[in-house]
Amino acid sequence: MGGGPVDSASYSFAYTVSASCLAGSPITSGSNTFGWNSGPNSVTAETFVVTRPLGQTVVTGVGTVTSGQFAGYAVVHVITYPALNLLDCLGGGVTSQTGVESLTLTSA
């Protein structure tokens, strides 16, 4: 099934990335469901790698759209979070973060 033009999206996810304030690269797999303003939802299967360049946290997901609009497309999903608050790391831990997200879908 091909994809049509879309103007906006929302998504939900079914994975958890656990990363300590100091750790390097945890890897996990999971899925996302992207809801588009036009056409059916897309479900992805992705493998996520967490890196820490320059103190930021970057979560990179690579995989495919397994069903719905854009089925068969390759997915690159990158979320960049600013540097962690070191006081939170030393205290009770960081429980949530807000970042910038990029999603690229490429037809096969």
Tab-separated table of C-alpha atoms in Angstrom:
chain	number	residue	atom	x	y	z
A	1	MET	CA	0.000	0.000	0.000
A	2	GLY	CA	1.465	3.363	-0.995
A	3	GLY	CA	1.348	6.573	0.921
A	4	GLY	CA	-0.456	9.797	0.255
A	5	PRO	CA	0.252	13.347	1.314
A	6	VAL	CA	-0.172	14.119	5.002
A	7	ASP	CA	-0.020	17.384	6.936
A	8	SER	CA	0.180	16.132	10.510
A	9	ALA	CA	0.717	13.006	12.581
A	10	SER	CA	0.493	11.655	16.102
A	11	TYR	CA	1.973	8.456	17.484
A	12	SER	CA	2.031	5.987	20.323
A	13	PHE	CA	4.809	3.580	21.137
A	14	ALA	CA	5.275	0.119	22.604
A	15	TYR	CA	8.850	0.111	23.866
A	16	THR	CA	10.879	1.395	26.793
A	17	VAL	CA	14.429	2.655	26.641
A	18	SER	CA	16.192	2.435	29.999
A	19	ALA	CA	19.421	4.385	30.107
A	20	SER	CA	21.454	5.531	33.075
A	21	CYS	CA	22.803	9.056	33.254
A	22	LEU	CA	26.287	7.741	32.437
A	23	ALA	CA	25.708	4.623	30.335
A	24	GLY	CA	26.575	4.323	26.673
A	25	SER	CA	24.370	2.543	24.161
A	26	PRO	CA	21.407	0.475	25.307
A	27	ILE	CA	19.626	-1.180	22.398
A	28	THR	CA	15.962	-2.168	22.341
A	29	SER	CA	13.301	-3.107	19.804
A	30	GLY	CA	9.692	-2.038	19.627
A	31	SER	CA	6.914	-0.589	17.562
A	32	ASN	CA	5.232	2.734	16.918
A	33	THR	CA	1.783	3.472	15.581
A	34	PHE	CA	1.621	6.686	13.574
A	35	GLY	CA	-1.785	8.247	12.997
A	36	TRP	CA	-1.976	10.516	9.964
A	37	ASN	CA	-4.469	13.295	9.280
A	38	SER	CA	-5.337	11.416	6.059
A	39	GLY	CA	-5.169	7.700	5.278
A	40	PRO	CA	-4.849	4.699	7.613
A	41	ASN	CA	-2.443	4.506	10.559
A	42	SER	CA	1.062	3.139	9.989
A	43	VAL	CA	2.647	0.569	12.319
A	44	THR	CA	6.443	0.341	12.412
A	45	ALA	CA	8.913	-2.226	13.734
A	46	GLU	CA	12.123	-0.508	14.824
A	47	THR	CA	15.410	-1.176	16.580
A	48	PHE	CA	16.482	1.726	18.809
A	49	VAL	CA	20.021	2.696	19.814
A	50	VAL	CA	20.761	5.356	22.436
A	51	THR	CA	23.944	7.442	22.121
A	52	ARG	CA	25.247	10.371	24.170
A	53	PRO	CA	27.101	12.847	21.926
A	54	LEU	CA	28.177	16.052	23.711
A	55	GLY	CA	25.992	15.261	26.725
A	56	GLN	CA	22.779	15.079	24.707
A	57	THR	CA	20.751	11.877	24.480
A	58	VAL	CA	19.980	10.745	20.931
A	59	VAL	CA	17.579	7.848	20.340
A	60	THR	CA	17.780	6.501	16.780
A	61	GLY	CA	15.188	4.015	15.520
A	62	VAL	CA	15.656	2.166	12.232
A	63	GLY	CA	13.154	-0.283	10.738
A	64	THR	CA	10.175	-0.620	8.429
A	65	VAL	CA	6.507	0.226	8.216
A	66	THR	CA	4.865	-3.170	8.697
A	67	SER	CA	1.236	-2.235	7.995
A	68	GLY	CA	-1.090	0.584	7.032
A	69	GLN	CA	-0.259	3.651	4.995
A	70	PHE	CA	3.374	3.584	3.792
A	71	ALA	CA	3.605	-0.224	4.330
A	72	GLY	CA	7.006	-1.469	3.176
A	73	TYR	CA	8.691	1.927	3.568
A	74	ALA	CA	11.991	2.192	5.459
A	75	VAL	CA	11.866	4.219	8.691
A	76	VAL	CA	14.529	6.379	10.338
A	77	HIS	CA	13.219	7.913	13.558
A	78	VAL	CA	15.531	10.216	15.564
A	79	ILE	CA	14.742	11.925	18.864
A	80	THR	CA	17.315	14.325	20.343
A	81	TYR	CA	17.101	15.352	23.983
A	82	PRO	CA	19.166	18.157	25.545
A	83	ALA	CA	21.873	17.414	28.096
A	84	LEU	CA	20.574	15.779	31.273
A	85	ASN	CA	20.328	17.746	34.509
A	86	LEU	CA	23.246	16.379	36.533
A	87	LEU	CA	21.560	17.213	39.852
A	88	ASP	CA	18.602	15.023	38.830
A	89	CYS	CA	21.033	12.256	37.831
A	90	LEU	CA	22.733	12.371	41.230
A	91	GLY	CA	19.402	12.557	43.084
A	92	GLY	CA	16.296	10.534	42.322
A	93	GLY	CA	16.993	10.203	38.598
A	94	VAL	CA	15.530	11.677	35.452
A	95	THR	CA	11.955	10.497	34.960
A	96	SER	CA	11.048	12.299	31.721
A	97	GLN	CA	12.540	14.485	29.003
A	98	THR	CA	11.339	16.584	26.103
A	99	GLY	CA	13.214	16.676	22.819
A	100	VAL	CA	13.145	17.297	19.089
A	101	GLU	CA	11.961	14.523	16.804
A	102	SER	CA	12.540	13.683	13.155
A	103	LEU	CA	10.808	10.953	11.122
A	104	THR	CA	11.911	9.929	7.621
A	105	LEU	CA	9.972	7.415	5.539
A	106	THR	CA	11.571	6.187	2.304
A	107	SER	CA	9.819	4.025	-0.243
A	108	ALA	CA	11.550	0.751	-0.978
